[in-house]
Short mmCIF file of C-alpha atoms in Angstrom, two decimals:
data_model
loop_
_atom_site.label_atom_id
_atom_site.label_comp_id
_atom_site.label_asym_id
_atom_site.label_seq_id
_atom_site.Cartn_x
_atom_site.Cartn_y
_atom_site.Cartn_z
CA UNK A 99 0.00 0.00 0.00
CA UNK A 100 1.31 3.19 -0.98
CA UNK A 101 0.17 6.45 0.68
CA UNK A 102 0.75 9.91 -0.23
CA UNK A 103 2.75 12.06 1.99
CA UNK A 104 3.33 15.36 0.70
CA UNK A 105 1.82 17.67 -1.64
CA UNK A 106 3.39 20.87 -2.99
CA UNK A 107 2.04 23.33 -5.48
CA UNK A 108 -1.89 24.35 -6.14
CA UNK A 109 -4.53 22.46 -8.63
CA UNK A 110 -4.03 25.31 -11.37
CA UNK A 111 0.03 25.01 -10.90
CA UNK A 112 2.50 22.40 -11.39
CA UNK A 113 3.07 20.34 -8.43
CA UNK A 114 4.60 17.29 -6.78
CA UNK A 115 3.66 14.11 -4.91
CA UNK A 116 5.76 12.25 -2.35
CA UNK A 117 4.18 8.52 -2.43
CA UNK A 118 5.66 6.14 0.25
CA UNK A 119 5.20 2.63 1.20
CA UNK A 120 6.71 0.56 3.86
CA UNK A 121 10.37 0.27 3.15
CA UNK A 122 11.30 2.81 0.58
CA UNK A 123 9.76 6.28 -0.90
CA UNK A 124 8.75 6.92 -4.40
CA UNK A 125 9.36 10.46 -5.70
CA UNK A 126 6.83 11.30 -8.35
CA UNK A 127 7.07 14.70 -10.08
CA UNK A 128 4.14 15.86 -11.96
CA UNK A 129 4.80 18.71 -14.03
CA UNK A 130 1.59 20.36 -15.94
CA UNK A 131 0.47 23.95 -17.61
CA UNK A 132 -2.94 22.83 -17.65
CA UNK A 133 -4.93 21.19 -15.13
CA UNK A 134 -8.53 21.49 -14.77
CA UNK A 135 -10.38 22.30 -11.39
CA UNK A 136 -10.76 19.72 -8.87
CA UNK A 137 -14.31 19.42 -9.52
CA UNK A 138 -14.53 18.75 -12.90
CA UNK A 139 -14.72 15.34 -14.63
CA UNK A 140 -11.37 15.54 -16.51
CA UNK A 141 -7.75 17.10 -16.27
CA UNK A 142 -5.09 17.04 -18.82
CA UNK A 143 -1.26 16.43 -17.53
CA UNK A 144 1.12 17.66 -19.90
CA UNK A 145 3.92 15.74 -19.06
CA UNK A 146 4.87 13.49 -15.94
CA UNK A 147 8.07 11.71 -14.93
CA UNK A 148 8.50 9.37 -12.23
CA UNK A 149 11.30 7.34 -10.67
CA UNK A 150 11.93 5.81 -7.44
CA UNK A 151 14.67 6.98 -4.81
CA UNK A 152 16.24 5.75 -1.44
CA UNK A 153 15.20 7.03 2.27
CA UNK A 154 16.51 5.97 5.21
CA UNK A 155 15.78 2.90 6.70
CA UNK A 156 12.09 3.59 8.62
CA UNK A 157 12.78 3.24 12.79
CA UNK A 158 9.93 1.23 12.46
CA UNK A 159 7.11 0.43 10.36
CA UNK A 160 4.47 -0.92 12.65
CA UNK A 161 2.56 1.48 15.01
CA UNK A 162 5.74 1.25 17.73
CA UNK A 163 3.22 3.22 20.29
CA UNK A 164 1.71 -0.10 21.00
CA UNK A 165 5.12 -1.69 21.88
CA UNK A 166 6.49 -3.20 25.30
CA UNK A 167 9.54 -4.42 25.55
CA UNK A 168 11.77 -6.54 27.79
CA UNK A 169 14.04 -4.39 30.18
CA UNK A 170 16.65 -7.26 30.83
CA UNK A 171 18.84 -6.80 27.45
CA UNK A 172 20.94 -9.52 25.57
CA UNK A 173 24.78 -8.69 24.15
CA UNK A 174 24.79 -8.86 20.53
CA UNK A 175 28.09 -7.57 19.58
CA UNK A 176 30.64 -6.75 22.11
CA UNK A 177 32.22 -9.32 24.73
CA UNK A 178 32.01 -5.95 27.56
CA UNK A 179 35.47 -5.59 27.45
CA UNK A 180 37.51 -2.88 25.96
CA UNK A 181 39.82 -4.12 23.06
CA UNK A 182 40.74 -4.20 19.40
CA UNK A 183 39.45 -8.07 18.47
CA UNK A 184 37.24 -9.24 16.56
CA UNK A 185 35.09 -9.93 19.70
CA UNK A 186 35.10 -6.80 21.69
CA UNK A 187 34.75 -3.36 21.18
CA UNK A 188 35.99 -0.01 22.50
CA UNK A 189 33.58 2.82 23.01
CA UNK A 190 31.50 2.04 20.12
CA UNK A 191 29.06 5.53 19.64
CA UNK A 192 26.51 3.83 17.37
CA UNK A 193 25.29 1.30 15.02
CA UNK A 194 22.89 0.17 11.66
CA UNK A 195 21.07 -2.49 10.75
CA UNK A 196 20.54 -3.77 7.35
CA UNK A 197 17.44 -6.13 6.03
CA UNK A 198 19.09 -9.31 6.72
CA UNK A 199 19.64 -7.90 10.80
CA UNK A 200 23.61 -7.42 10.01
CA UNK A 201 24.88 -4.90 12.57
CA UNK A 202 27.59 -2.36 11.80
CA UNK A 203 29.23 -0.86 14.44
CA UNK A 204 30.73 2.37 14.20
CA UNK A 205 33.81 1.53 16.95
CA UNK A 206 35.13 5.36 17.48
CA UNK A 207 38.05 4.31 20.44
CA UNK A 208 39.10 1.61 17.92
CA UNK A 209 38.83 3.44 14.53
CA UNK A 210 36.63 0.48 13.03
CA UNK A 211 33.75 -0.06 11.33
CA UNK A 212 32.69 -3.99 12.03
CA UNK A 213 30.30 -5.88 10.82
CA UNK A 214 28.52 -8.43 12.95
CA UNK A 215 26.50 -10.98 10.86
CA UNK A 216 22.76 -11.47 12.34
CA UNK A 217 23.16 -13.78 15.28
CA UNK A 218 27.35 -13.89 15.13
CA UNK A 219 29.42 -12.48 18.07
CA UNK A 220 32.45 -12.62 15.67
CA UNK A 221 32.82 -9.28 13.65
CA UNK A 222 34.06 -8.60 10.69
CA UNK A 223 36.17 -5.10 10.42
CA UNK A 224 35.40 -3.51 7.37
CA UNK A 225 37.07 -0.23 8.16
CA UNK A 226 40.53 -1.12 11.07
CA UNK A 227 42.94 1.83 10.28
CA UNK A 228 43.09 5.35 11.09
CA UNK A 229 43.56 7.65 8.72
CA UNK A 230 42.16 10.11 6.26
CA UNK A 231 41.86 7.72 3.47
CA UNK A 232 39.08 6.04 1.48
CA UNK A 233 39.36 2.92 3.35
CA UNK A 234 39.90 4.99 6.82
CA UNK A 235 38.40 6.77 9.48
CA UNK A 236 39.09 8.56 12.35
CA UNK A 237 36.68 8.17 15.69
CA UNK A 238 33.79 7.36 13.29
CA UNK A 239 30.21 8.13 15.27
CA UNK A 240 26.55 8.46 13.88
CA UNK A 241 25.76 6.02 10.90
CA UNK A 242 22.06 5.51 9.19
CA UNK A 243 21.25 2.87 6.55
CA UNK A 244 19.00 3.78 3.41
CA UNK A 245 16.47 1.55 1.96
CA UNK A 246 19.07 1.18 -1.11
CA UNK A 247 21.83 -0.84 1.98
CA UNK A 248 24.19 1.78 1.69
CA UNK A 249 25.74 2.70 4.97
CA UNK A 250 26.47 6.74 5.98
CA UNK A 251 28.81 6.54 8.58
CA UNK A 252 30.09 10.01 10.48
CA UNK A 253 33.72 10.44 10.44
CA UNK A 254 34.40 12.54 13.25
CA UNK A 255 37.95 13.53 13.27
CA UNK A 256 37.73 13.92 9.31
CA UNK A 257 35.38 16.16 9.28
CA UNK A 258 33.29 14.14 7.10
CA UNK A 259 30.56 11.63 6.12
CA UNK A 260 31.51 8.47 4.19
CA UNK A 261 29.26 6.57 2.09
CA UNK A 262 29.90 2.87 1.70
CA UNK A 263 27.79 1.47 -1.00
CA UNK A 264 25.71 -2.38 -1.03
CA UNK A 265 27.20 -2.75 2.32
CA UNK A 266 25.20 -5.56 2.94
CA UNK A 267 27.02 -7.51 0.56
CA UNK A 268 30.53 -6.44 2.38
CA UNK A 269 32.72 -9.85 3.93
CA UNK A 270 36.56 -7.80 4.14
CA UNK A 271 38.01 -4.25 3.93
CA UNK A 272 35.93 -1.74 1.68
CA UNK A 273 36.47 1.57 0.36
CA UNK A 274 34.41 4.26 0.79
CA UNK A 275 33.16 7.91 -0.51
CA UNK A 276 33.11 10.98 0.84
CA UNK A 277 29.61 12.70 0.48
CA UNK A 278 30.23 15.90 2.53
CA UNK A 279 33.19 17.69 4.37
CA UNK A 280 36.32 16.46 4.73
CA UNK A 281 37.92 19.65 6.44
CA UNK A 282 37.72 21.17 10.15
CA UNK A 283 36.23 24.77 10.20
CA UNK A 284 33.29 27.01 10.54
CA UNK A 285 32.32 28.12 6.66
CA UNK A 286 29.32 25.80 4.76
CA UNK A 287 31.74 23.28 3.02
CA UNK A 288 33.85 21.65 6.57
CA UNK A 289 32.71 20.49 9.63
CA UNK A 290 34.02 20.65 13.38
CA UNK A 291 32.41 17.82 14.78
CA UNK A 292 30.62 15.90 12.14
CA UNK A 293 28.08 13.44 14.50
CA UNK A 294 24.73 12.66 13.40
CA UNK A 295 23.71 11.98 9.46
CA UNK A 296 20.41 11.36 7.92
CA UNK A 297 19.54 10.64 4.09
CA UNK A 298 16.20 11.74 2.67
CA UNK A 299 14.72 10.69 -0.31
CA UNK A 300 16.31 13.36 -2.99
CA UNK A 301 19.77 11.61 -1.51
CA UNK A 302 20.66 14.89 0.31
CA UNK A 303 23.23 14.24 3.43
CA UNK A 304 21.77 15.89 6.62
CA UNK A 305 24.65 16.84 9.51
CA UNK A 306 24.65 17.69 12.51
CA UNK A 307 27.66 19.75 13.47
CA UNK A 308 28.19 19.40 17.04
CA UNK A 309 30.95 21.98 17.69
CA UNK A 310 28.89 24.70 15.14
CA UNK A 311 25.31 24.17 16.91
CA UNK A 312 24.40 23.58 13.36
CA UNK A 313 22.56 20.98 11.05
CA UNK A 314 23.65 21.49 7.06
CA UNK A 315 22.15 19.91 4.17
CA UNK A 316 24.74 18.43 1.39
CA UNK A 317 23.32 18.35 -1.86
CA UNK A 318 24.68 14.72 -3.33
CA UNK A 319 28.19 15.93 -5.34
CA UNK A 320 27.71 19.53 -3.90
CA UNK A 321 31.59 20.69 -2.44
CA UNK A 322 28.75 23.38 -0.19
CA UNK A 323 26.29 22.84 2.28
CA UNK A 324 22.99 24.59 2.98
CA UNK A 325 22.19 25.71 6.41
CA UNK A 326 18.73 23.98 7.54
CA UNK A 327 19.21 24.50 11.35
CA UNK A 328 20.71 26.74 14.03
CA UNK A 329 23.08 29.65 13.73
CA UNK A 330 25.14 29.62 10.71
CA UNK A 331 27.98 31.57 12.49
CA UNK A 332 27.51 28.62 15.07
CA UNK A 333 26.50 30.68 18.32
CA UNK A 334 24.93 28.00 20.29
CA UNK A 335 21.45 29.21 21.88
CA UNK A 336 17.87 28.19 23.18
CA UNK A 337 15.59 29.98 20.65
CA UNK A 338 13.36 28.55 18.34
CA UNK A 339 15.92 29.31 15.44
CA UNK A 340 19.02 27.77 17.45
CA UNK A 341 20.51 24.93 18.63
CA UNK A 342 23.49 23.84 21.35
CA UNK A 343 25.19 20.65 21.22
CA UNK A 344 23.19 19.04 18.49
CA UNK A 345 23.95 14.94 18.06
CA UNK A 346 21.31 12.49 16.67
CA UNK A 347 18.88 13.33 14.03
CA UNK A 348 16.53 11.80 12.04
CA UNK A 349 13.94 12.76 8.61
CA UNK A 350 11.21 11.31 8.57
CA UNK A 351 8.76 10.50 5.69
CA UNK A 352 7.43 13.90 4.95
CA UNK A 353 11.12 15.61 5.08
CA UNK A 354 10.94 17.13 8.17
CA UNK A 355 13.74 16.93 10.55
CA UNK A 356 14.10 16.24 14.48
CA UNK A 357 17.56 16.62 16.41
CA UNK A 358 18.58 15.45 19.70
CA UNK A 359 19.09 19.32 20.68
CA UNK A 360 21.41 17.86 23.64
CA UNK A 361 22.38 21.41 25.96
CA UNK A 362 19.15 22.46 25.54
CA UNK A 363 17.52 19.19 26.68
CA UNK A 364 14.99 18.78 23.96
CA UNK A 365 14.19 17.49 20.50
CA UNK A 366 13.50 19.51 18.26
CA UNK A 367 11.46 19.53 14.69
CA UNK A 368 12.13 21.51 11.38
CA UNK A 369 9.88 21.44 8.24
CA UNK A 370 11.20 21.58 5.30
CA UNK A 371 12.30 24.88 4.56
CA UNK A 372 11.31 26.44 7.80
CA UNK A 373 13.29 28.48 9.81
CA UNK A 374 12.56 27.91 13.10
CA UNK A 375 12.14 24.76 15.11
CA UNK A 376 9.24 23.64 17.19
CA UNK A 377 9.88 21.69 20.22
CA UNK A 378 8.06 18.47 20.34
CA UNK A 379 10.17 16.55 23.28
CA UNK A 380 11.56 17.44 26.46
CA UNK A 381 8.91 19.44 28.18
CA UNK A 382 9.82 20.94 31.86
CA UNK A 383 13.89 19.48 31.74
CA UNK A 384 12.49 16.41 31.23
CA UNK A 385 15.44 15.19 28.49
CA UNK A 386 18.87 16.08 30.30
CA UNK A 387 21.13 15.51 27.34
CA UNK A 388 19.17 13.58 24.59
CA UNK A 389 21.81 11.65 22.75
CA UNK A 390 19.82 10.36 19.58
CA UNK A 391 15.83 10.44 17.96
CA UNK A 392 13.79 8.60 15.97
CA UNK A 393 10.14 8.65 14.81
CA UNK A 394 8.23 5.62 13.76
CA UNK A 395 5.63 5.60 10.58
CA UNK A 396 2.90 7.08 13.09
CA UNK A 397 4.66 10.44 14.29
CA UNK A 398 5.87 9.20 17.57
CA UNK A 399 8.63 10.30 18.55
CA UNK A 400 11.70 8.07 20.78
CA UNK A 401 14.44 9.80 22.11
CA UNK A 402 17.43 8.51 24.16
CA UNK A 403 18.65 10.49 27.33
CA UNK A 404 19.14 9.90 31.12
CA UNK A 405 16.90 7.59 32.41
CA UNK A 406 16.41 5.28 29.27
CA UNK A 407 14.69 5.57 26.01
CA UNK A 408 11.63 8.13 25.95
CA UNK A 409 8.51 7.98 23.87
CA UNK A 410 6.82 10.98 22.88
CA UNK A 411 2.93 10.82 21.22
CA UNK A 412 2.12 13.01 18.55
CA UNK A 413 0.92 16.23 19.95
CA UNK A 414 2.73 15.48 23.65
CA UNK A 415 5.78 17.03 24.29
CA UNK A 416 6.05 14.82 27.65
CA UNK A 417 7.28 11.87 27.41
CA UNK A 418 7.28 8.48 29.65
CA UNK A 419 10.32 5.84 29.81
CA UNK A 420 10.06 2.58 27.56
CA UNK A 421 13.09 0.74 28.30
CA UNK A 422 14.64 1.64 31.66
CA UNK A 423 18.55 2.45 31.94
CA UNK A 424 21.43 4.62 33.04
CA UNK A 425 23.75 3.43 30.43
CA UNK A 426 25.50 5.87 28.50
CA UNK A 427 24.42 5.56 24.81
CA UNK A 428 24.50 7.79 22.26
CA UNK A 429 22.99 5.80 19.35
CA UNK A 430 19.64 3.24 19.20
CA UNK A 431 18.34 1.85 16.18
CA UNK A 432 14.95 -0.18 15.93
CA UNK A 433 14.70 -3.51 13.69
CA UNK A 434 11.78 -4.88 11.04
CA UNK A 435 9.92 -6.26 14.30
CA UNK A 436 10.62 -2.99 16.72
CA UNK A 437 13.53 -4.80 18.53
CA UNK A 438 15.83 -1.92 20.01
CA UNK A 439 19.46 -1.62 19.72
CA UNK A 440 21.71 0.37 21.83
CA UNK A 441 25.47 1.43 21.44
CA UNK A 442 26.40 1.03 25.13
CA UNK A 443 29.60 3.29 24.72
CA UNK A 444 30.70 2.60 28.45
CA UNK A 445 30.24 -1.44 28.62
CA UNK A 446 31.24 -1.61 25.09
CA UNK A 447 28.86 -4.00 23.87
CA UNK A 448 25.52 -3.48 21.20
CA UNK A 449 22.65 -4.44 23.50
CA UNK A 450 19.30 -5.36 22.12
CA UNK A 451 15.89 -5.14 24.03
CA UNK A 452 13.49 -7.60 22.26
CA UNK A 453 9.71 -6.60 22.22
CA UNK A 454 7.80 -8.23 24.87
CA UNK A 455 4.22 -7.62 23.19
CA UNK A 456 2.88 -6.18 20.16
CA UNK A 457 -0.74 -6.09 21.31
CA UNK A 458 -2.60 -2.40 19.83
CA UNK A 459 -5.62 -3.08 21.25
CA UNK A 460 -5.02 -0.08 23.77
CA UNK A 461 -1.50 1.71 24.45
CA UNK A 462 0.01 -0.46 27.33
CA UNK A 463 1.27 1.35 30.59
CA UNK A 464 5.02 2.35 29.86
CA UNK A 465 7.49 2.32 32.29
CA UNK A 466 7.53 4.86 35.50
CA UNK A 467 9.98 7.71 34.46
CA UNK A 468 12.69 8.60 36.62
CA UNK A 469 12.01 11.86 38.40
CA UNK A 470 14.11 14.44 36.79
CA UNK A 471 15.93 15.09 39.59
CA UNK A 472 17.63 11.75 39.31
CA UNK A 473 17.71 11.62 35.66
CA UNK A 474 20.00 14.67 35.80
CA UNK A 475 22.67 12.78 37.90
CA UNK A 476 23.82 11.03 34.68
CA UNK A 477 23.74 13.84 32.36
CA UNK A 478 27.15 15.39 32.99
CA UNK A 479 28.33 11.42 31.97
CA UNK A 480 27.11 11.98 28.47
CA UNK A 481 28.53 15.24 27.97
CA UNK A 482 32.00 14.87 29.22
CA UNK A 483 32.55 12.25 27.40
CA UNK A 484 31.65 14.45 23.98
CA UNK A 485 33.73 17.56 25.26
CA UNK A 486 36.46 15.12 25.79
CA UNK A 487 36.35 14.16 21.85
CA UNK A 488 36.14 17.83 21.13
CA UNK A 489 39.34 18.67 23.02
CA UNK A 490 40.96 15.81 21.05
CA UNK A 491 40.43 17.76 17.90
CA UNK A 492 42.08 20.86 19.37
CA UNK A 493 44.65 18.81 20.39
#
């Protein structure tokens, strides 16, 4: 079933339709110069063109509000030791998951990018030297899979975003592309700390700059990006056209944009081609330091911050606690079924809390959420640990 998303342009004008379906988006352009009224019994299209392109993988395509899941979590990748095998990880700041349930693991302390084959607790590096190279990476962070399998991987101490393409098909070393950046600084073509990436369906790069309280939009083979959020100068502040400390973000199926707004405790949402920002999580201090968002097919909204993983209904900028813990994690993905995956940076292992029921008969109670006072006590964790990777790049 395919269901139309967005509509731009009048009934006497030419205009465009976003149609998407469950795992991808079609793109159909309609371009006319004569089109009856809506109430008449015919209309004449000139000319149309249509064609099919790649968003990122959906968080989750059933209705996700309905989902419980089980607070004890299993180790997926990761033996919870810090080291440079092919069993354990060090510091790992997130991860993707293709169609087949692959994990890659963007390994920042280790400079890897590993794949772990669905059910396998062996990983294969893909990416295992530092560098500036096609086939390197320095401290790589936020990654996001399209519905094509090509992997977008943040390469933090590059100052850029590498695109591996068909990564699903990947068994050894691969080389990669560089989409945007690939130089440290403040003007639209570089990056200070490249962290979160997003793909929509026109296969334009979103960023979030960390160190520029900034979000830029890389056309695909632009050498310039095109602010979309914040300050371009990169003052950091709390109004609705700013941002401080941005890390995850995510587009969902209509184009519009939601960031992890981390100093400012909040996640925030940008249309396309707006301005300004509405808040639509973190009311009252609720989110200390989000770390990463992500909306399902439905509009609701899941965003990772002290306390555990938050969920946010349309039209509620409080939120309640899903899955309960004070791990540090700056990265969650969901799987196929709603399964979620977390990049637990400090026990170095990829955790995954299975869903416990998928009954939508009425929205199950969620979790008590930890008072904010306590929730704050493992906020300054998250940040340090950023400002610490920020100081390296001084360094």
């Amino acid at each position: 079933i395919l269901v139309a998303t967005t509509y731009s342009g009048g009934v006497m004008a030419p205009f465009s339709i976003i149609v998407s379906g469950p795992s991808r988006v079609s793109l159909l352009y309609i371009n006319t110069t004569s089109v009856t009224p809506m109430n008449s019994t015919t209309a004449t299209i000139a000319s149309t063109t249509q064609g099919t392109t790649p968003l990122q993988t959906p968080a989750v395509a059933m209705n996700s509000s309905c989902l419980v899941w089980n607070q004890n979590p299993i180790a997926v990748a990761g033996n919870g030791t810090a080291g440079n095998n092919t069993r354990s990880l060090n510091g790992p700041w997130d991860l993707s998951i293709d169609t087949n349930l692959n994990l890659y693991v963007s390994d920042g302390g280790n400079n890897h990018i590993i794949k772990f084959s669905s059910g396998n607790l062996v990983g294969i590096p893909l990416i295992s030297r530092v560098g500036n190279g096609l086939s390197q990476v320095s401290n790589p962070s936020g990654s996001i899979m399209d519905a094509n399998g090509n992997l977008y991987v943040s390469d933090m101490f590059n100052y850029r975003i590498m695109k591996y393409a068909n990564i699903s098909s990947a068994s050894q070393s691969i080389i990669g592309q560089v989409v945007p950046g690939g130089s440290f600084g403040f003007n639209y073509n570089q990056q200070w700390i490249s962290w979160g990436v997003a793909v929509d369906a026109l296969g334009n790069v979103f960023v979030s700059d960390y160190g520029n309280n900034r979000v830029m939009k890389w056309a695909p083979r632009s050498t310039n990006g095109t602010l979309v959020a914040g300050i371009g100068n990169g003052t950091a502040g709390n109004g609705t056209n700013q941002l401080s400390c941005p890390l995850g973000i995510y587009i969902d199926q209509s184009m519009a944009l939601y960031i992890a707004d981390a100093c400012n405790g909040r996640i925030q949402k940008w249309l396309s081609g707006a301005s300004t920002g509405t808040t639509v999580g973190g009311a009252n201090g609720q989110l200390g330091f989000p770390t990463d968002v992500s909306v399902d097919n439905y509009g609701t909204i899941y965003a990772w911050s002290a306390g555990g993983l938050y969920r946010f209904y349309p039209g509620s900028t409080s939120g309640t606690i899903v899955i309960s813990s004070y791990t540090v994690c700056f990265g969650f993905k969901f799987d196929s079924v709603g399964n979620v995956y977390i990049a637990d940076y400090e026990s170095n292992v990829i955790s995954k809390y299975t869903v416990n029921s998928t009954s939508c008969g009425t929205r199950i109670a969620s979790i008590s959420a930890a008072s904010s006072k306590v929730a704050s006590m493992a906020v300054p964790n998250h940040r340090a640990i950023v400002e610490a990777a920020i100081l390296k790049t001084r360094s």
